[in-house]
Each structure stands twice: as C-alpha cells, then as structure tokens.
Coordinates of C-alpha atoms in Angstrom, one line a residue:
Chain A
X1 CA 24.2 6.9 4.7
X2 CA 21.5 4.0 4.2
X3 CA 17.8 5.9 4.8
X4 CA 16.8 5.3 8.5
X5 CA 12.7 4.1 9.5
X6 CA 11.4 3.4 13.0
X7 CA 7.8 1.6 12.6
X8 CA 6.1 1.8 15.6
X9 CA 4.2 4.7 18.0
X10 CA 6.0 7.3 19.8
X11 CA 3.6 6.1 23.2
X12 CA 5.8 3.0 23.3
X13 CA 8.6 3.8 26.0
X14 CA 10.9 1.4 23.2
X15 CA 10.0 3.6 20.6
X16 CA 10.6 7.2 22.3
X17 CA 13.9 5.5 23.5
X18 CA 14.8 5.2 20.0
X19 CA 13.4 8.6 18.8
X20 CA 15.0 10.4 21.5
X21 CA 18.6 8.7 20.6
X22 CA 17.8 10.0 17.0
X23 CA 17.1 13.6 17.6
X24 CA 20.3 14.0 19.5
X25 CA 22.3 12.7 16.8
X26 CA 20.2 15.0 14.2
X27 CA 19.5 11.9 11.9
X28 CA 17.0 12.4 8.9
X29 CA 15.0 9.8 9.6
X30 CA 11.0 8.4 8.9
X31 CA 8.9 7.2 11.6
X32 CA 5.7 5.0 10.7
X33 CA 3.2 4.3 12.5
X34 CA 0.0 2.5 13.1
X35 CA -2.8 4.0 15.4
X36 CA -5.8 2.2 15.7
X37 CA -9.0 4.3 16.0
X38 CA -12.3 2.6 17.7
X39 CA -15.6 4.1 17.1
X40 CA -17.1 4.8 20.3
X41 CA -15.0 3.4 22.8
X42 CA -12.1 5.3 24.7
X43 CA -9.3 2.4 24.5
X44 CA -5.5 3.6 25.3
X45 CA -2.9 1.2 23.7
X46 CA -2.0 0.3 26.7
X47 CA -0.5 -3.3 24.7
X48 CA 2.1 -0.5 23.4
X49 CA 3.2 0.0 26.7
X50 CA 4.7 -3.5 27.3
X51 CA 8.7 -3.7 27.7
X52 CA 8.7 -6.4 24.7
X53 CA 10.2 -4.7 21.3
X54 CA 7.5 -6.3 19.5
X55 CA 5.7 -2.6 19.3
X56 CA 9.2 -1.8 17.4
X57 CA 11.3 -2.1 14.0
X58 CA 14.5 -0.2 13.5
X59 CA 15.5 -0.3 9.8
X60 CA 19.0 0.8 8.7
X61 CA 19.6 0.1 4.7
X62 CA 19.8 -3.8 4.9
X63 CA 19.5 -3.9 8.8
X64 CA 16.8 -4.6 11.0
X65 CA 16.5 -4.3 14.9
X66 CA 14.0 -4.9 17.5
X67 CA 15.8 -4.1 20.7
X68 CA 15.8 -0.1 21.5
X69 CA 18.9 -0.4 23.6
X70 CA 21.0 -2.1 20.9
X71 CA 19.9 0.4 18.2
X72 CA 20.5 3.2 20.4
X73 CA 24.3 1.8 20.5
X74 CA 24.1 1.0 17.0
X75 CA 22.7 4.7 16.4
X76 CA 25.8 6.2 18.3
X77 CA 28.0 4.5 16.8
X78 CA 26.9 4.6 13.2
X79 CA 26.6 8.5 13.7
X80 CA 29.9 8.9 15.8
X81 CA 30.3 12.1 14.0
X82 CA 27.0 14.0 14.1
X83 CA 24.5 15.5 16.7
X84 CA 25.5 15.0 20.8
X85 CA 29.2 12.9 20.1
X86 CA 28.8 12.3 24.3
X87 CA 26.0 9.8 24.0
X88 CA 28.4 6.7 23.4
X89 CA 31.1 8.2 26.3
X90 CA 34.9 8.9 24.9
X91 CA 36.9 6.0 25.4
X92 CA 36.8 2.6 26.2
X93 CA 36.3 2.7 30.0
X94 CA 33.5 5.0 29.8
X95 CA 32.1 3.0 26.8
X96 CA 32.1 0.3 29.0
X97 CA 30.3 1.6 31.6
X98 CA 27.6 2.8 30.0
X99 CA 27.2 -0.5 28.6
X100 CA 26.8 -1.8 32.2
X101 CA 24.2 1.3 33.0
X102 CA 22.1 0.2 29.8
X103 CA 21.8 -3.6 31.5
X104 CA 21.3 -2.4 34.6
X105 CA 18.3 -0.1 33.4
X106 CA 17.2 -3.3 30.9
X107 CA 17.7 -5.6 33.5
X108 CA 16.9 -4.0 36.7
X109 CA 15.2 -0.5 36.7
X110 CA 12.9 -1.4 33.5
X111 CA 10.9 -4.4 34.9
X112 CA 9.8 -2.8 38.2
X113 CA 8.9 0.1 36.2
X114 CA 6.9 -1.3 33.5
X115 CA 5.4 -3.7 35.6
X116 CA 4.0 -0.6 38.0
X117 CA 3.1 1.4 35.3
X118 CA 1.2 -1.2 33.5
X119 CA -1.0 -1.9 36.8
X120 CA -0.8 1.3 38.5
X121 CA -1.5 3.5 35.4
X122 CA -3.1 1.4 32.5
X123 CA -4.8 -1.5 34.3
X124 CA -7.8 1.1 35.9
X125 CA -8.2 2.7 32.7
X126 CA -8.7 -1.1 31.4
X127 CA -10.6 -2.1 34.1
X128 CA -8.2 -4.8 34.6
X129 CA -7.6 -6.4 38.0
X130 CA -4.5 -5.6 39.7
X131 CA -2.4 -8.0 41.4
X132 CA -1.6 -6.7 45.0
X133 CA 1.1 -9.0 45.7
X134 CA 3.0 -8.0 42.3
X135 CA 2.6 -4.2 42.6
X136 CA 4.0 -4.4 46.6
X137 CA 7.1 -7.0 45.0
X138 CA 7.9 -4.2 42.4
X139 CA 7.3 -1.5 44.2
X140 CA 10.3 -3.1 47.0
X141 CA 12.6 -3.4 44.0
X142 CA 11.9 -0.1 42.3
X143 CA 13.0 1.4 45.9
X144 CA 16.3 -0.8 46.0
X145 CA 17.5 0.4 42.8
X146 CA 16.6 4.0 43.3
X147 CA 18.7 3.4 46.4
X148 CA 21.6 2.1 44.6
X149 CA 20.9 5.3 41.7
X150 CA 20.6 7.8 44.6
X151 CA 23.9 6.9 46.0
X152 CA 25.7 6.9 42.7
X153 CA 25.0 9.7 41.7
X154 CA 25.8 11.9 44.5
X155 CA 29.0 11.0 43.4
X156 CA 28.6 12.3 39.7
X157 CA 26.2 13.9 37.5
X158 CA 24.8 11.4 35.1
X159 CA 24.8 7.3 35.5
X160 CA 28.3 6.6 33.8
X161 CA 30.5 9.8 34.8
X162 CA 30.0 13.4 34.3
X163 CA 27.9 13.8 30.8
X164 CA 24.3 12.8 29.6
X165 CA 25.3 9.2 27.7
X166 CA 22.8 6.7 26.6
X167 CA 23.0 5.6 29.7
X168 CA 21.2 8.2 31.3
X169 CA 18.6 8.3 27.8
X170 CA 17.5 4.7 28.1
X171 CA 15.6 5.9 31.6
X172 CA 13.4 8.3 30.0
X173 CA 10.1 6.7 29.0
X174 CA 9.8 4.9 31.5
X175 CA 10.2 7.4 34.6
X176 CA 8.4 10.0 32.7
X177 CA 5.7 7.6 33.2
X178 CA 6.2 7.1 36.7
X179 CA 6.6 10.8 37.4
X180 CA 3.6 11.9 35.3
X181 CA 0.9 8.7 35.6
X182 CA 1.9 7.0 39.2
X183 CA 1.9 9.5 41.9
X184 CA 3.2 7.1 44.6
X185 CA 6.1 6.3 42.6
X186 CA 7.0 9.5 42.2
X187 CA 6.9 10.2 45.1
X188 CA 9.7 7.9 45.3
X189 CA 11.6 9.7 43.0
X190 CA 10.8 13.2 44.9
X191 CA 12.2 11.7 48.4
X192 CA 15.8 10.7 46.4
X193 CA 17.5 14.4 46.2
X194 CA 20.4 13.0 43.8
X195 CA 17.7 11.1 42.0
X196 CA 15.7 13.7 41.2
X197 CA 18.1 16.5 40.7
X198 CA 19.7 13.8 37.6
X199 CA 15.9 13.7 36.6
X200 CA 15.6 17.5 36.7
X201 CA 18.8 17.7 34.1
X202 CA 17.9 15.0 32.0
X203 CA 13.8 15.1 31.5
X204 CA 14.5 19.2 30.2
X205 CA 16.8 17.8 27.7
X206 CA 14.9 19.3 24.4
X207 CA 14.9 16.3 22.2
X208 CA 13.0 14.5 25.2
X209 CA 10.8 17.3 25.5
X210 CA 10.3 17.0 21.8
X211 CA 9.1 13.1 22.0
X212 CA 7.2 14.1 24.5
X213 CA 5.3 16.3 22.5
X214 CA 5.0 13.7 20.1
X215 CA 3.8 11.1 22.4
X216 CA 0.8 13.6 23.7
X217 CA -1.4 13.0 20.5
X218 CA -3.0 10.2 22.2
X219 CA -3.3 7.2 20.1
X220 CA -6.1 5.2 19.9
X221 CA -8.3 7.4 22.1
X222 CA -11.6 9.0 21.7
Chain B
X1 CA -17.9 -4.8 7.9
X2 CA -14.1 -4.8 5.6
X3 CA -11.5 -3.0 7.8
X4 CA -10.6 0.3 7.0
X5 CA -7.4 1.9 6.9
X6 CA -6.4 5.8 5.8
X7 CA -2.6 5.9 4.8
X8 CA -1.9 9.7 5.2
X9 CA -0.8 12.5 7.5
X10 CA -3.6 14.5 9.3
X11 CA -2.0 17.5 8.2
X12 CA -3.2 17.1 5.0
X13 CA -6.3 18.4 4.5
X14 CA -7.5 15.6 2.4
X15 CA -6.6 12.9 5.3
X16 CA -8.5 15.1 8.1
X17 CA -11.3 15.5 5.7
X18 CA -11.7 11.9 5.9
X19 CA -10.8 11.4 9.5
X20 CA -13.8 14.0 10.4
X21 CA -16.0 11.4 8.4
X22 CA -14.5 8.4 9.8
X23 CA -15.1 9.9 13.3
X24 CA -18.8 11.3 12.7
X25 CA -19.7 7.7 11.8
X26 CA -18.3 6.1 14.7
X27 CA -16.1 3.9 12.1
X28 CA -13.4 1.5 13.4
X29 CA -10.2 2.3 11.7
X30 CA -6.0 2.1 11.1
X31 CA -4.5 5.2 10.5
X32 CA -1.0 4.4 9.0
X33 CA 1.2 7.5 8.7
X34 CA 4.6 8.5 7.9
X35 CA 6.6 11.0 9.0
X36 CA 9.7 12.6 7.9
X37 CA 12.0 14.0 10.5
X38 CA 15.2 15.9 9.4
X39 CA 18.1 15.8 12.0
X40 CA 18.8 19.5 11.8
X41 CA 16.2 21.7 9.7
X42 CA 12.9 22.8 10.6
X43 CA 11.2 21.8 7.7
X44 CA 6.6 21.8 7.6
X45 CA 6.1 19.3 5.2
X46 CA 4.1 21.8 3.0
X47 CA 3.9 19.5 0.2
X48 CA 1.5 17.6 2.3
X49 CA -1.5 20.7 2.2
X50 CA -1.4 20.5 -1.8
X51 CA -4.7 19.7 -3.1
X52 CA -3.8 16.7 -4.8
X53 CA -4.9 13.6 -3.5
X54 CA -1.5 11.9 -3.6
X55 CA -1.1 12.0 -0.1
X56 CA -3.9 10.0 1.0
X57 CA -4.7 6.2 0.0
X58 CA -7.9 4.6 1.4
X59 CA -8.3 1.1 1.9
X60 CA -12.1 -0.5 2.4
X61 CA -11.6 -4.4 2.1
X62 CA -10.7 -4.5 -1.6
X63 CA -11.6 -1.1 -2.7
X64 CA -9.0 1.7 -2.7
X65 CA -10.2 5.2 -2.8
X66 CA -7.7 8.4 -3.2
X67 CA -10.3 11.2 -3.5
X68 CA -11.5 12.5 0.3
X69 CA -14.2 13.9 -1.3
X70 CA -15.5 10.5 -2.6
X71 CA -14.2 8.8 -0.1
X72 CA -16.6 11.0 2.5
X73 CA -19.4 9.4 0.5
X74 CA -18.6 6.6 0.1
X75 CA -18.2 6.1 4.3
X76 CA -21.3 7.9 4.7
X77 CA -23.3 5.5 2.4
X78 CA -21.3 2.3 3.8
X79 CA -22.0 3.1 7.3
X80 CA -25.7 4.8 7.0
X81 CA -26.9 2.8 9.9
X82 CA -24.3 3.8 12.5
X83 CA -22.6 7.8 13.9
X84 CA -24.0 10.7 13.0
X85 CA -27.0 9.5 10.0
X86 CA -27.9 13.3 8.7
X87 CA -24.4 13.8 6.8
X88 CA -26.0 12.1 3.4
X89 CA -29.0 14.0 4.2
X90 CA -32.5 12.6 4.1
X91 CA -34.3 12.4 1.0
X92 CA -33.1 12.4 -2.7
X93 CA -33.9 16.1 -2.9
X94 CA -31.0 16.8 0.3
X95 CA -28.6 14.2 -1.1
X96 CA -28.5 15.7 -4.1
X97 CA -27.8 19.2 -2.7
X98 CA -25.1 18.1 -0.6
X99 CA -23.7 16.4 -3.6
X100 CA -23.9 20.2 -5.6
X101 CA -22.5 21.6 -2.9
X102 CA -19.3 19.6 -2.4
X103 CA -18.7 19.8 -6.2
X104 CA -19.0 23.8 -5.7
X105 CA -15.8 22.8 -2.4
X106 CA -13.8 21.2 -4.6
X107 CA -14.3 23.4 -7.8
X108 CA -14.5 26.9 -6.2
X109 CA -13.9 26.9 -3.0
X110 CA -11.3 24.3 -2.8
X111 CA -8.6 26.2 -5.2
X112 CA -8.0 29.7 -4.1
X113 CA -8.4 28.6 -0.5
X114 CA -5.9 26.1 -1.1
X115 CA -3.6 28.3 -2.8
X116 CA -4.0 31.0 -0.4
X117 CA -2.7 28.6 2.6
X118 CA 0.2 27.3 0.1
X119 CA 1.7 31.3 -0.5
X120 CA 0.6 33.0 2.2
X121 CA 1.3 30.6 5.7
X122 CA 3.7 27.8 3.9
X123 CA 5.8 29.3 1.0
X124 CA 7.1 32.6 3.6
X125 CA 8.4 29.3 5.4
X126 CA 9.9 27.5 3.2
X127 CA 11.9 31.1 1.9
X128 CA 9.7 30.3 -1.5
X129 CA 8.7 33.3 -3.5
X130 CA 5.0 34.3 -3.7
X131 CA 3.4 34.8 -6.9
X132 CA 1.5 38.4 -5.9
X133 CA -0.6 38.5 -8.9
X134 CA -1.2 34.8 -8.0
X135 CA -2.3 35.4 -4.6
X136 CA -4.6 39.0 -5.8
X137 CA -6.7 36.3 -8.2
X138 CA -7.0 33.8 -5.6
X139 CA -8.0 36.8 -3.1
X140 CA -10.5 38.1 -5.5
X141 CA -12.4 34.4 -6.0
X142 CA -12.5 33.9 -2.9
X143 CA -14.3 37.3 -1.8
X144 CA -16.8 36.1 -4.4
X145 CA -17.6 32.5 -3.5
X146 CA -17.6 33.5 0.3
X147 CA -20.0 36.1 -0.9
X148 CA -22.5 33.5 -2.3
X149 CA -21.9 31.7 0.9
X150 CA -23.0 34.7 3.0
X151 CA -26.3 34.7 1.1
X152 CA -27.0 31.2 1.0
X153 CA -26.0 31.2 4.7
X154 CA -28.8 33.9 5.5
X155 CA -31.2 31.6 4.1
X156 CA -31.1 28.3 5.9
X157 CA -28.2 27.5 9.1
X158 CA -25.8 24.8 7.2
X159 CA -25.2 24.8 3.2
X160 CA -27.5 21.8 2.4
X161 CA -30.0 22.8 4.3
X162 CA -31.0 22.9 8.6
X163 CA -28.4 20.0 9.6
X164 CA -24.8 19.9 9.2
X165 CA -23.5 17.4 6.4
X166 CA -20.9 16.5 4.1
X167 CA -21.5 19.7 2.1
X168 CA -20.1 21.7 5.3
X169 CA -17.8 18.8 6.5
X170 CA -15.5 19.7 3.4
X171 CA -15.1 22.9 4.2
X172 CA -13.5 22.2 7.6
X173 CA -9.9 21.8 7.0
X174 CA -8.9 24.6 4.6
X175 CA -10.8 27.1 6.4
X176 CA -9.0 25.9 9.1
X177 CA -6.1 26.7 8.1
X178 CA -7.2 30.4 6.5
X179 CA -8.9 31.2 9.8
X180 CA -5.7 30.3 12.0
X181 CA -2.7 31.0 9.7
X182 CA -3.9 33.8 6.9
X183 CA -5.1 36.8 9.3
X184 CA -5.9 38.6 6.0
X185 CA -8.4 36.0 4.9
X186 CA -9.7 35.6 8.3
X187 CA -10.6 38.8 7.9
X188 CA -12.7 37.9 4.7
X189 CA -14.9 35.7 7.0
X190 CA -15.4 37.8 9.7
X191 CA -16.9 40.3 7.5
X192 CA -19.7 38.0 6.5
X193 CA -21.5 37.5 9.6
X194 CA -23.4 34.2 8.1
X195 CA -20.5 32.4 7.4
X196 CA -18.8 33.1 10.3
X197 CA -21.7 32.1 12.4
X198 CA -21.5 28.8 10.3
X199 CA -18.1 28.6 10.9
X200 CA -18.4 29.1 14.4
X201 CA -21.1 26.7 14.3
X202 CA -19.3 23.9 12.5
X203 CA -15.5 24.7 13.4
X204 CA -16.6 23.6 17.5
X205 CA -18.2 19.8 16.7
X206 CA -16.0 17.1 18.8
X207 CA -15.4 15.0 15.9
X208 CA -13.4 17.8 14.1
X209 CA -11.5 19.6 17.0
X210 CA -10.5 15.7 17.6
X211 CA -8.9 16.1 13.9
X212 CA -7.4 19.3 14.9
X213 CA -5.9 17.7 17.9
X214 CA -4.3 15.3 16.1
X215 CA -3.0 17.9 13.5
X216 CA -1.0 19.5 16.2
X217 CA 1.8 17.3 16.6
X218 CA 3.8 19.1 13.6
X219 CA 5.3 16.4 11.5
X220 CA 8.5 17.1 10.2
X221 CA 9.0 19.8 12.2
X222 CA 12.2 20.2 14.9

C-alpha cells in the first residue's frame, strides 16, 4: 500500500476529520505540520479554523486531495479491509445514505457551525469585530438543522442507520468546538435529548479522544 | 531579520534544546515537524532521543545549522538585542565560561545521561535488551560529573556564574527526561542538594515548561 501523509495541523477541524477517519482504519500514516511560533504575542491560528481545505493535503502514493470528506471516502474505501469496516456502511443503500449525511453536514450543518465558531470563539481572542446580524442568521439555521438531526435520530442511533459511519465522523471537529468554546451553542445541543445522547456515543469514541489530545498542544500560542 | 525555521520533533532533546532558545529570545519562528503514526502498534519514536543531530535541521535565511548546541549560539548572538540578553553572558570572561561549560554538556554530561534515558525508559519499551555493564558505566560517570556539578553549584547559583545561560539551558532536556522517567537517576540528583536546587531553579522558567508542554503530545504513540 502506497505511504500515506496529511500536511496540515491537527487544530484544523479538516484536518482532525481526516485523522480521526485514519485512526479507525489503523493506517500507518505521517502527519506534517507547520506551527508558526510568534515571539511575544499570544496569536491562536484561528486562519486554521476556516472550512476551506486550503489548511489541508492528503497524499496517497501518486494522489493528492484537498477535500477531508472525499478523502475520508477515499480512506474507507481504499482500506475496506482494515480497522472499523462500518465506517463506509455495508451495502449500497446504506453507502448511499451516508453519502447524503456527508453533504448534508458539508452543506448544511458545517457553515452555520464554522461561521459561529469563527465569531463566537476566535473573533474576541482576535479582537475582531463580530457581525451581529451574521451570528443571529447562523445561529436560526444551526437550530433548524439540529431540529431536523433531533428528529432523525430518535429514530436510530447514528445519522445513516444503526452504526457509527463517516457520516456521524465528519461532525466531530466542528461540534467539539461548539460544545467546548461556544456555550450558547451548546446549549443548543444540551436542549436536543437525541442530539446529545448521539453526541454522548460518538465524541467518547477513542480515536476522537485521541485527536483531541493531539489538537490540545496549542499551535501558535504563547 | 531571515526567517527561521526548526524541522524536528520536540521530543528530541536536540529540537527542545533549541526551542528553549528560540523562546528565551522572543524569536519569530516555523516549526515543521513530522510525525509517524502506526495504525495498530504503540510505538515511542525512541530513535528520536539519540544524541545525534540527525533529527533536527535549522534554517536561518541561507545558513543551515544541525548542532543544537551551536545552533543555541548562534540564536543567542543573532538576536542579542531582543528576549532574555544574559544567556551569552556579559563580558568575554562569562562568554567564555558558558562556552566551557556546554562543551563539558555535550562531552560529559551529554553521553551517559543520554544513554541512560535510551536503556533504562525507552529500550524496556521497545522489548530491546539492556546492556547492564553498559548502563553500570554510564551510572558510574554520571555520579562523577553530577558530583563536580554539586561542588561548582555550592559556589555560585547557575553553572556560568549568578544568571541562568546557555551553559544551564543545555542541561534541560535530558535531565528532564532522567528526573521524570529514570527514578534511579533521579535519585542521583536528589542526593546533591546544589543541583537539585539548580534544577529546581531552572526546570520551572516559562520558556522551558512551554517546551515540555509541547513534548507532551506523544508522537507516534496510539
């Protein structure tokens, strides 16, 4: 099998997504990164933070990726027969929607998210302004797709059916954010009983705790 | 000033020699670092703690540097103007002290200390075996440099002289080690109450527990 590298920092929510989907399919793998050290000042990489995959590069032998979601399906599926086998679903239905569950959280849960993390969490630390009218608009459309995740899964355990897939994986980094940085979106979490109970079972997962480790060597702070 | 960039893990005790020196004169830098994670083995990258300088590359403009001891005077005579200015000592008489006294690191202190960490907290690991008549040698130079440490350290509060420099900056990352993974050579300091109340002394400045910080994400490890 071709030698696998991820360039980029674990506090990237695109890069733990990717380290996360590699620890449960026990890939050897090298991760390198870049952290920037100022002098004097205290600066978090907050720039790291952004949804774009420009903080990322997936390298496979002669293949390179940008997007964490697609190299988390190329990941399971390259490795179909090593480490969690569940991650990719078993058979073409469930495939299917999991691949629905990762646009949904791309499309819909992962702008709302970033967006309030980036002012709600890194924009003080910045001393950035915050734009009011932007935080109340993401904060309505974070609540309508909790509302739409709350419901589904009081039907079944995990986003596409009864197991942890990668579409439960690609929410991660970004609500471990929002549960640990942005208490008055957790707080919309915590009010969701089905939502949080699926939080619950999938933040304890050990390779998630694992990145998280790895993300708390703060980069680029004093 | 040239940017400055350390390619190296902060485990190795050549890299956080030069980190401690990079942060003690408030120096801008990259830290580029890679990482090897294996899918399913616990594996401490002990290769990493050698004394060699293979795994650490530093960058200054044009000039590229591979020795931390060097490298530690070379940043303190660079930046002289900026961080902490007493590390190169004041005065030719000082400087040239602190220059006797990491040449005395490298060549006696450096090498059974270094050896000790390798068979006695890294090779039990890796299921290696240890070399006991090795490890007695080792044992027996360092009960007599530590002994000439204790005397010197009766005399004046840091090696070099009143002020913490370079000369005890060195020392930092292998005792480290000895003090938090070799109980039996911890036990060789704490008999010599002036070193440990140097140690004590040097082991709590911000600028190295920062290093240790960083030390504690375990690279390589599951």
């Amino acid at each position: 099998m071709a030698s696998v590298r991820v360039f980029g920092s674990p506090a990237s929510a695109e890069v733990a997504r990717v380290l996360t989907c590699l620890f449960e399919k026990e890939v050897d793998f090298q991760l390198i990164r870049i952290d920037t050290y100022k002098g004097k000042e205290r600066k978090p990489d907050y720039l790291k933070l952004q949804p774009s995959g420009e903080s990322l590069t997936y390298e496979d032998g002669k293949n390179t990726l940008v997007d964490s979601r697609a190299i988390c399906l190329h990941i399971a599926s390259s490795y179909n027969d090593q480490g969690n086998k569940d991650l990719l679903g078993n058979g073409t239905l469930e495939r299917a929607s999991i691949k629905q569950w990762l646009r949904t959280e791309s499309q819909i849960f992962d702008p709302p998210s970033s967006t309030l993390v980036f002012y709600l969490a890194f924009a003080p630390l910045e001393g950035l302004d915050i734009e009011e009218e932007e935080v109340k608009k993401r904060k309505n459309e974070l609540e309508k797709v909790l509302n739409i995740y709350d419901k589904r899964l009081d039907e079944v355990g995990f986003l596409a059916g009864d197991k942890f897939t990668l579409a439960d994986l690609a929410h991660l980094p970004n609500i471990h954010r929002l549960m640990t940085m942005v208490p008055e979106c957790a707080a919309m979490f915590k009010e969701r009983p089905n939502v949080m109970k699926w939080w619950e079972a999938i933040s304890r997962r050990p390779k998630w705790t694992r990145v998280v480790e790895l993300q708390k060597e703060a980069p680029a702070v004093a």
